[in-house]
PDB file of C-alpha atoms and ligand atoms in Angstrom:
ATOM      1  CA  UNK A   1      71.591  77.314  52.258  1.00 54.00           C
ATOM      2  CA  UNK A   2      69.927  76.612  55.850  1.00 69.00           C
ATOM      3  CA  UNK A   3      69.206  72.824  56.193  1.00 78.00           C
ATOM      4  CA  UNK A   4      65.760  71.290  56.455  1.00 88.00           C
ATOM      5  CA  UNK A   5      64.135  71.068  60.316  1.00 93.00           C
ATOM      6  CA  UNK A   6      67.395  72.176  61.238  1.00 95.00           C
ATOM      7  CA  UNK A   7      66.414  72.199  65.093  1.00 96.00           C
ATOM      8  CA  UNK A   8      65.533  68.549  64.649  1.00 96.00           C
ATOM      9  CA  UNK A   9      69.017  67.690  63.407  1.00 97.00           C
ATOM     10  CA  UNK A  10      70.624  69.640  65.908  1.00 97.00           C
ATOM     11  CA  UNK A  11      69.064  67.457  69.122  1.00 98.00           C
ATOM     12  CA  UNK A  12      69.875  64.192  67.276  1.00 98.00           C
ATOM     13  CA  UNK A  13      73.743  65.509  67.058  1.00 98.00           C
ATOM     14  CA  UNK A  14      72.957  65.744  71.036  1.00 98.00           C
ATOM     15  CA  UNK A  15      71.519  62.903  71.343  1.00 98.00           C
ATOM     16  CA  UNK A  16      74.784  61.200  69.726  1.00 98.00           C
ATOM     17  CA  UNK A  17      77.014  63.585  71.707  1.00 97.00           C
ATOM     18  CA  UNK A  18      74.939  61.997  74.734  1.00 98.00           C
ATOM     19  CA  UNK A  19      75.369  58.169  73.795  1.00 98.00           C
ATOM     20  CA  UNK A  20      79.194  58.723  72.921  1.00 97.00           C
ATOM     21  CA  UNK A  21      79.881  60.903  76.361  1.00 97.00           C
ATOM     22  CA  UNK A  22      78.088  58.111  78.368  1.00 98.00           C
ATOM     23  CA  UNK A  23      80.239  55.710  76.892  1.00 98.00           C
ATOM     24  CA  UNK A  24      76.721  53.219  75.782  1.00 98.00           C
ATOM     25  CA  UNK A  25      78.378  52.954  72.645  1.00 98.00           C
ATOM     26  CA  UNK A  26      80.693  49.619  71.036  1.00 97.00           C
ATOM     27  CA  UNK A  27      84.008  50.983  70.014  1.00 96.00           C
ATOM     28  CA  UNK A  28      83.213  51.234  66.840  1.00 94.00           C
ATOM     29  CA  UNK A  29      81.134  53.893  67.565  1.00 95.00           C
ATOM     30  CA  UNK A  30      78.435  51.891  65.388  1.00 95.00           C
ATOM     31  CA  UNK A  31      74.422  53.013  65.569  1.00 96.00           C
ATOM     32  CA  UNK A  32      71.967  54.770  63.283  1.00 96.00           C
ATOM     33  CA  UNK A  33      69.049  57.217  64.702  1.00 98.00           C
ATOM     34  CA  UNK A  34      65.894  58.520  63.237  1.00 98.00           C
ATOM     35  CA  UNK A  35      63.087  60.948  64.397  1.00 98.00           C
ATOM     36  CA  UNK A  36      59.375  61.077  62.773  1.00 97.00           C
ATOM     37  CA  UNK A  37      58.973  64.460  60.744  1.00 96.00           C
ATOM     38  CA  UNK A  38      55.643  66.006  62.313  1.00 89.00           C
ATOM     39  CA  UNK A  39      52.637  65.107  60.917  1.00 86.00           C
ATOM     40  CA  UNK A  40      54.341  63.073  58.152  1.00 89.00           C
ATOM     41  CA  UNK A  41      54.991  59.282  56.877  1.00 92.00           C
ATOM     42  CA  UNK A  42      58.871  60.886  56.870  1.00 96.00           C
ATOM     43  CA  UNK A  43      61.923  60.487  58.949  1.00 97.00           C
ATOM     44  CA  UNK A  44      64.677  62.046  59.484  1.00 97.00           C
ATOM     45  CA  UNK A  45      67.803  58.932  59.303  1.00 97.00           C
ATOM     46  CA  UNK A  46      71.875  58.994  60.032  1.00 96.00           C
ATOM     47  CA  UNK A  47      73.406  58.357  56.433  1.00 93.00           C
ATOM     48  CA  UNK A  48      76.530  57.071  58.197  1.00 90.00           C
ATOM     49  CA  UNK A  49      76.685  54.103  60.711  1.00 90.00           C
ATOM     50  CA  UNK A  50      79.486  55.530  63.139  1.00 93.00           C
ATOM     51  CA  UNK A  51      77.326  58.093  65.039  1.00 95.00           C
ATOM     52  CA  UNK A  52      80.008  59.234  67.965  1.00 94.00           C
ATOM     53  CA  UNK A  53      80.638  62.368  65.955  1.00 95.00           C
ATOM     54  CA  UNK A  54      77.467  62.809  63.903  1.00 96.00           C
ATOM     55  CA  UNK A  55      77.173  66.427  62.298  1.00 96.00           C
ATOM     56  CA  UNK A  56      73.764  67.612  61.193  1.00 96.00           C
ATOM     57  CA  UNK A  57      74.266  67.651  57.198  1.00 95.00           C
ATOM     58  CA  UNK A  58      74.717  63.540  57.794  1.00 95.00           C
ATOM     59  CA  UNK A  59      70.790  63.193  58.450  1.00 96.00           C
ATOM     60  CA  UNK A  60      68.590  62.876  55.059  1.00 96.00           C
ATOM     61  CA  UNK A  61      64.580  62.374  54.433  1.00 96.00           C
ATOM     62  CA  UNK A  62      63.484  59.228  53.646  1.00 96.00           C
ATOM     63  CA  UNK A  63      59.694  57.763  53.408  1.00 96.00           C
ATOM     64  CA  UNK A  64      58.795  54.576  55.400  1.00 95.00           C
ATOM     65  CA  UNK A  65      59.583  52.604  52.337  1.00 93.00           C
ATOM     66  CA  UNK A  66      63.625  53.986  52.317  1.00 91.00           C
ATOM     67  CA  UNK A  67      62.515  56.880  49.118  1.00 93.00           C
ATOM     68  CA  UNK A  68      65.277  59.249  49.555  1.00 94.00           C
ATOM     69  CA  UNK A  69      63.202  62.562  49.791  1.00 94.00           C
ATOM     70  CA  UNK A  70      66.282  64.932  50.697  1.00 94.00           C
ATOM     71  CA  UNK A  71      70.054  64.112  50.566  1.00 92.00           C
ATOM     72  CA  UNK A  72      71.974  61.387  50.026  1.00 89.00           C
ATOM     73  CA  UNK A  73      72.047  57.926  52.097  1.00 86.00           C
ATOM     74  CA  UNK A  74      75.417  55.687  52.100  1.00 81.00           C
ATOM     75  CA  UNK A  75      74.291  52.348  50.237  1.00 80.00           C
ATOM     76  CA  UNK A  76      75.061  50.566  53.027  1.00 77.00           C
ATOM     77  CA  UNK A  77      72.690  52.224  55.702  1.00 81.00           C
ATOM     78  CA  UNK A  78      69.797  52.023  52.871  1.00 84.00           C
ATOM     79  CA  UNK A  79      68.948  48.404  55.129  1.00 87.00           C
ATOM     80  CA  UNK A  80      68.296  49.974  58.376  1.00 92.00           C
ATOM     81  CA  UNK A  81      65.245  51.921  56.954  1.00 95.00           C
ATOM     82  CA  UNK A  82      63.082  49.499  57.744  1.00 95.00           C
ATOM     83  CA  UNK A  83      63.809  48.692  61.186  1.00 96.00           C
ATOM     84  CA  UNK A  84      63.404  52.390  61.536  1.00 97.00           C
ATOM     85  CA  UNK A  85      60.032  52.281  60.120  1.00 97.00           C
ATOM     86  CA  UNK A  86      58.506  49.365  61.573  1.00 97.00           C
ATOM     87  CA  UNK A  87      58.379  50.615  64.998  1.00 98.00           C
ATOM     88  CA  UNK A  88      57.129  54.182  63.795  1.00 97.00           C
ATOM     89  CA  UNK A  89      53.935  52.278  62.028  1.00 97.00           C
ATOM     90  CA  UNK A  90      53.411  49.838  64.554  1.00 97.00           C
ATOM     91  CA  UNK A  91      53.935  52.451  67.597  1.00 96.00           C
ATOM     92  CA  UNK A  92      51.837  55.888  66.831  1.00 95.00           C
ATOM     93  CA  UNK A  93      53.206  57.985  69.926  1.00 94.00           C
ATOM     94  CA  UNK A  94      56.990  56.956  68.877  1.00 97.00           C
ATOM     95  CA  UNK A  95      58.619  59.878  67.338  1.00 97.00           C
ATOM     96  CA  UNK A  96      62.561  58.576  67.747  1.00 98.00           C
ATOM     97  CA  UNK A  97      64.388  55.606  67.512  1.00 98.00           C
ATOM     98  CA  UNK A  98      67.520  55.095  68.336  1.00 98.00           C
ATOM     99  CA  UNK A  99      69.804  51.825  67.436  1.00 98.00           C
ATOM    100  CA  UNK A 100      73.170  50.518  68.763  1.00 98.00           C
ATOM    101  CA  UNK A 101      75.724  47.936  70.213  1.00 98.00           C
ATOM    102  CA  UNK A 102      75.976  49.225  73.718  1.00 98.00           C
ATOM    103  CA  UNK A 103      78.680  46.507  74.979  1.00 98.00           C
ATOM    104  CA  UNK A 104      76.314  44.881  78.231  1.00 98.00           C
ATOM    105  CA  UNK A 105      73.117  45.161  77.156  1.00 98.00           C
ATOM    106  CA  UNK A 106      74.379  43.522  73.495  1.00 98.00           C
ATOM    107  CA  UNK A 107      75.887  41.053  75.617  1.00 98.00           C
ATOM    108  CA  UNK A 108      71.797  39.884  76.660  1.00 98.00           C
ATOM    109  CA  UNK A 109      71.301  40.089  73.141  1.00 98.00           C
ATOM    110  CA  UNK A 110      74.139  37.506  72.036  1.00 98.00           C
ATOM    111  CA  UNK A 111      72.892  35.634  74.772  1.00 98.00           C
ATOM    112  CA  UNK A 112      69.253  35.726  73.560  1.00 98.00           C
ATOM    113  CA  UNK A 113      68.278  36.752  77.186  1.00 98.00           C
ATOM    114  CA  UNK A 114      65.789  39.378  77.992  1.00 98.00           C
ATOM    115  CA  UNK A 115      67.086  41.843  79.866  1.00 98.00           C
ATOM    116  CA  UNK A 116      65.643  41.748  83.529  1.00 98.00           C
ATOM    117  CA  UNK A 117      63.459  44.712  84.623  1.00 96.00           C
ATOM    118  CA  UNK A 118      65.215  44.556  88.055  1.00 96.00           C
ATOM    119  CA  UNK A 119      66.518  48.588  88.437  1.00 96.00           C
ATOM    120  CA  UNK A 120      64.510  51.073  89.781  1.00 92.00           C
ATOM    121  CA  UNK A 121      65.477  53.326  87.210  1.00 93.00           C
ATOM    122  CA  UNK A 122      63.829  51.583  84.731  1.00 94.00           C
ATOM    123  CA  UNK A 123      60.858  52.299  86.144  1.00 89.00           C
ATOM    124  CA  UNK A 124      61.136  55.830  86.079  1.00 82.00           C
ATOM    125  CA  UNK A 125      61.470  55.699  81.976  1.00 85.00           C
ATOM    126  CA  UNK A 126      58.685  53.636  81.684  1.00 83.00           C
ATOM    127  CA  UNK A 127      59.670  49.678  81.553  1.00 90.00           C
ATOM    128  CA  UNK A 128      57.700  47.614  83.488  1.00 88.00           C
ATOM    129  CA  UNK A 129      58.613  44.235  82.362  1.00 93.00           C
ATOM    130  CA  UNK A 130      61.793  42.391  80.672  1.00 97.00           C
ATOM    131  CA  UNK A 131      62.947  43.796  77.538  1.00 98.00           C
ATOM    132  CA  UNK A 132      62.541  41.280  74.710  1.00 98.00           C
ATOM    133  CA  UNK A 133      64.793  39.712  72.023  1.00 98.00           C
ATOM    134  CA  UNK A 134      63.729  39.753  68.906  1.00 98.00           C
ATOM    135  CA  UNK A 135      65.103  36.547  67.067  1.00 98.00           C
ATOM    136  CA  UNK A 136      67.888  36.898  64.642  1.00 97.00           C
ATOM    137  CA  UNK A 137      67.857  37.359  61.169  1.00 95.00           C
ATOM    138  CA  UNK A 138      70.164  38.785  58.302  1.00 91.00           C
ATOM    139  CA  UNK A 139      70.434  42.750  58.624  1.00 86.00           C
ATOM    140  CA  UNK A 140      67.897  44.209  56.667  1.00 84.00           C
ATOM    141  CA  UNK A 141      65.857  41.692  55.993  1.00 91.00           C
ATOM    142  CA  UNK A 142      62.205  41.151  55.825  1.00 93.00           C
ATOM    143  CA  UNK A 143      62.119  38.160  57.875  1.00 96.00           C
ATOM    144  CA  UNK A 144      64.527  40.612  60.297  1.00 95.00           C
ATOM    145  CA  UNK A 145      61.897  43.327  60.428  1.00 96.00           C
ATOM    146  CA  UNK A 146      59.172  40.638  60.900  1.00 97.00           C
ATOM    147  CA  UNK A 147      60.368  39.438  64.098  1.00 98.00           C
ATOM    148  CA  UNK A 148      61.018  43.021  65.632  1.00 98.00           C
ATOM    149  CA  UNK A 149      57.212  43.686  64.659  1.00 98.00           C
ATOM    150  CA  UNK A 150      56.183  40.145  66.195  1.00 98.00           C
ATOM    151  CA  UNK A 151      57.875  41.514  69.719  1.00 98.00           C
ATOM    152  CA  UNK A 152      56.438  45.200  69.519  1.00 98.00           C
ATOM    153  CA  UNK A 153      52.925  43.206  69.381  1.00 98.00           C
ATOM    154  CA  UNK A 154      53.565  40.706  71.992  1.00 98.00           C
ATOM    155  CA  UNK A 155      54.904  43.526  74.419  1.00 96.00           C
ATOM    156  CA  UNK A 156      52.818  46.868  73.806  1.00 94.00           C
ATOM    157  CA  UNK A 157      54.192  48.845  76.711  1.00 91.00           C
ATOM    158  CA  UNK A 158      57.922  47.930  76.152  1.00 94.00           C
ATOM    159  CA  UNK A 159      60.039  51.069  75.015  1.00 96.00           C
ATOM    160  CA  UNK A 160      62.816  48.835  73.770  1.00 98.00           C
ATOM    161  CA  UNK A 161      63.284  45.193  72.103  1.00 98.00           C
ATOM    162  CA  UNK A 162      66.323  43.661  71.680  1.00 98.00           C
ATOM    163  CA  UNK A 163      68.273  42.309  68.139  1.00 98.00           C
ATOM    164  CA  UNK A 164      69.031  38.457  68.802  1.00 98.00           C
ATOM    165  CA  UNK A 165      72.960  37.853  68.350  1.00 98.00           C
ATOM    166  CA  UNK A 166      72.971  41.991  67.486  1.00 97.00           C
ATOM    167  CA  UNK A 167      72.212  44.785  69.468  1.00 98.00           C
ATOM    168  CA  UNK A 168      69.265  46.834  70.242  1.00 98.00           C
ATOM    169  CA  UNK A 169      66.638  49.293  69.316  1.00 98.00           C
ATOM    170  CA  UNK A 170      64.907  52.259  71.675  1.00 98.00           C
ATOM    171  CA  UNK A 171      62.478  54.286  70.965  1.00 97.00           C
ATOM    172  CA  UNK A 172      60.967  57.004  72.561  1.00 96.00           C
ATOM    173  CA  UNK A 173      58.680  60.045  72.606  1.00 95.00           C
ATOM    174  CA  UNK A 174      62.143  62.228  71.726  1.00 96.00           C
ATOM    175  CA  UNK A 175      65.154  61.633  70.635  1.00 98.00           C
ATOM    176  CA  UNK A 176      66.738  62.581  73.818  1.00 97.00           C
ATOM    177  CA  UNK A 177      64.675  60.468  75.730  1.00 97.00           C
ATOM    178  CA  UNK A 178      65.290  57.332  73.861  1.00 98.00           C
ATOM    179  CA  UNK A 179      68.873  58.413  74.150  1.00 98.00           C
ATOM    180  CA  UNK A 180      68.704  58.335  78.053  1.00 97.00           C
ATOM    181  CA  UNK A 181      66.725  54.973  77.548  1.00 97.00           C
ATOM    182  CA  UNK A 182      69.850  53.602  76.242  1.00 98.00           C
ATOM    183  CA  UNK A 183      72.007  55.226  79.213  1.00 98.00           C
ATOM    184  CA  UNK A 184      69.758  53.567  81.980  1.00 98.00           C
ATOM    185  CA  UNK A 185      69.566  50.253  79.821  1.00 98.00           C
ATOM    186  CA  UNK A 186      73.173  49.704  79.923  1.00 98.00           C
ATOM    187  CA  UNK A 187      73.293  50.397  83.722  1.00 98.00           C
ATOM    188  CA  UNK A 188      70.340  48.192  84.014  1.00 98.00           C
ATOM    189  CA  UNK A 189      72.695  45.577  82.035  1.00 98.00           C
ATOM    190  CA  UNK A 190      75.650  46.319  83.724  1.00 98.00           C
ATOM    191  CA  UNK A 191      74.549  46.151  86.672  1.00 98.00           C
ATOM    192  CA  UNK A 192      72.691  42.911  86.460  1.00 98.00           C
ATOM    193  CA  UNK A 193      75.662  41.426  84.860  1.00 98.00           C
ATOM    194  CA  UNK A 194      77.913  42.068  88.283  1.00 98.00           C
ATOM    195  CA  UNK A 195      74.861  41.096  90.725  1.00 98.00           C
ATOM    196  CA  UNK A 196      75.181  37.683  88.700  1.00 97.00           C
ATOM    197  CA  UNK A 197      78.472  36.991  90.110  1.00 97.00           C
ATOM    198  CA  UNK A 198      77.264  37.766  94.121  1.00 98.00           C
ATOM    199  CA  UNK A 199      73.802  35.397  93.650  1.00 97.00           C
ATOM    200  CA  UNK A 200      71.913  37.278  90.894  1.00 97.00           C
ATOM    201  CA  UNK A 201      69.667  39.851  90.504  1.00 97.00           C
ATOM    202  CA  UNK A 202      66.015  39.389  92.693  1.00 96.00           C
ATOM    203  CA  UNK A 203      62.805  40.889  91.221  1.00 93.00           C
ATOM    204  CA  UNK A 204      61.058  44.012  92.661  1.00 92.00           C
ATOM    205  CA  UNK A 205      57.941  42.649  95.140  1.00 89.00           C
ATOM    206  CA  UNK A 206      54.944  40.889  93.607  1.00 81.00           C
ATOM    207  CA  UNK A 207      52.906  43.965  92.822  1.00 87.00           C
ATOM    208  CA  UNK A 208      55.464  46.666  91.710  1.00 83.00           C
ATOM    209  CA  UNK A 209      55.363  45.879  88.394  1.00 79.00           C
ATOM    210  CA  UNK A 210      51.515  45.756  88.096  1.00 82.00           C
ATOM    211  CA  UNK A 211      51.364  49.155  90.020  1.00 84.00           C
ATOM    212  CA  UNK A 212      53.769  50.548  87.819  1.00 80.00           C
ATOM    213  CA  UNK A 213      51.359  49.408  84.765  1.00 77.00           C
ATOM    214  CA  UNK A 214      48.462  50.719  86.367  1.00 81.00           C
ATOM    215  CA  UNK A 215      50.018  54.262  87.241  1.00 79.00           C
ATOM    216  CA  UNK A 216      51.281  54.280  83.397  1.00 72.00           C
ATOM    217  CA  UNK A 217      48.007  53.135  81.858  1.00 73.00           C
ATOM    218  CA  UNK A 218      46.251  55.646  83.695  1.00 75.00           C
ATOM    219  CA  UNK A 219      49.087  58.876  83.183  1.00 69.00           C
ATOM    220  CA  UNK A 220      50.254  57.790  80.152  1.00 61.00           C
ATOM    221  CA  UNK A 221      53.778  55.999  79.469  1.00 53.00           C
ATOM    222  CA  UNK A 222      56.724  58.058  78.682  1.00 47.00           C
ATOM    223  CA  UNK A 223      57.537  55.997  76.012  1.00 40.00           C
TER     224      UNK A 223
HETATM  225 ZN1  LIG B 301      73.729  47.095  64.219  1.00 54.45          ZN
END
């Protein structure tokens, strides 16, 4: 039997294929992924948490409260539903989000630094301003959830937040995109990382940041 929204399984599989190619994932290979069903309070979730080789019968349904509506999740990814969820109900236009330990930007996270919106290219995928952390809490938990939510309020435009002490979470209009948010994230990291050791990153001039804002408040963000 043909699996469900089979097209949408196959560009998360390419999405992975994209991360693990890129080499943005830890070498564990760990991360989970989701993408909004259309027109539904539904996802489609990774049942495993190793996602370099993700195959498309390793996505099921679940509802926004982690209801299994079609296949079977792994126990222990049952706790990432609700980071999942939160950022679909608190971010309308989000329709994937993507979650891993890529090595430099994870690095800002155990750090509990923001990382700097200092590349160019970060720009061009929509961040105009630092990517947050969101404090640390045990994985899965409310309290966990509840700070992620607290930094999707505080920072509207921002397509990403970071996990204090974990990793990170993207999110995008597709799950390619927030893919290639990931890609250009751990450049952004990397990158910043080496400038540190030749007198540190500088910021863009005064105004580029506000331009940026203004041009994506009046075209729309990609995010
Ligand atoms: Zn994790």
């Amino acid at each position: 039997m043909a699996l469900s929204y089979s097209a949408l399984r196959e560009q998360m599989v390419d999405a992975a294929r994209l991360l693990a190619q890129t080499g943005v994932l830890s070498r564990s290979g760990h991360g989970n992924m989701s993408v909004r069903l259309p027109g539904k309070d539904l996802m489609l979730i990774t049942s495993i948490s190793h996602i370099a080789h993700l195959q498309p019968e390793q996505l099921v349904v679940v509802n926004f409260d982690g209801e299994v509506i079609e296949g079977a999740l792994d126990p222990t990814t049952r706790e990432i539903i609700g980071m999942h969820a939160c950022v679909y109900r608190e971010r309308q236009h989000v329709q994937a989000v993507i979650h891993t330990h890529s090595p430099r930007v994870t690095s800002f996270a155990l750090a509990n630094q923001p990382l700097p919106c200092v590349y160019e290219a970060m720009l061009r995928f929509g961040i105009v301003e630092d990517i947050p952390v969101a404090d640390w809490a045990p994985r899965g938990s409310e309290a966990s959830v509840n700070n992620i939510v607290k930094q999707l309020r505080a920072h509207p435009l921002v397509p990403a937040v970071l996990l204090g002490n974990h990793g990170l979470l993207s999110f995008s209009q597709d799950i390619q995109a927030a893919a290639q948010l990931i890609v250009i994230m751990e450049e952004a990291a990397e990158m910043t990382l080496d400038a540190r050791s030749i007198g540190g990153e500088k910021p863009f001039p005064a105004d580029a940041l506000e331009r940026e804002r203004q041009h994506m408040q009046r075209y729309g963000s990609l995010s």
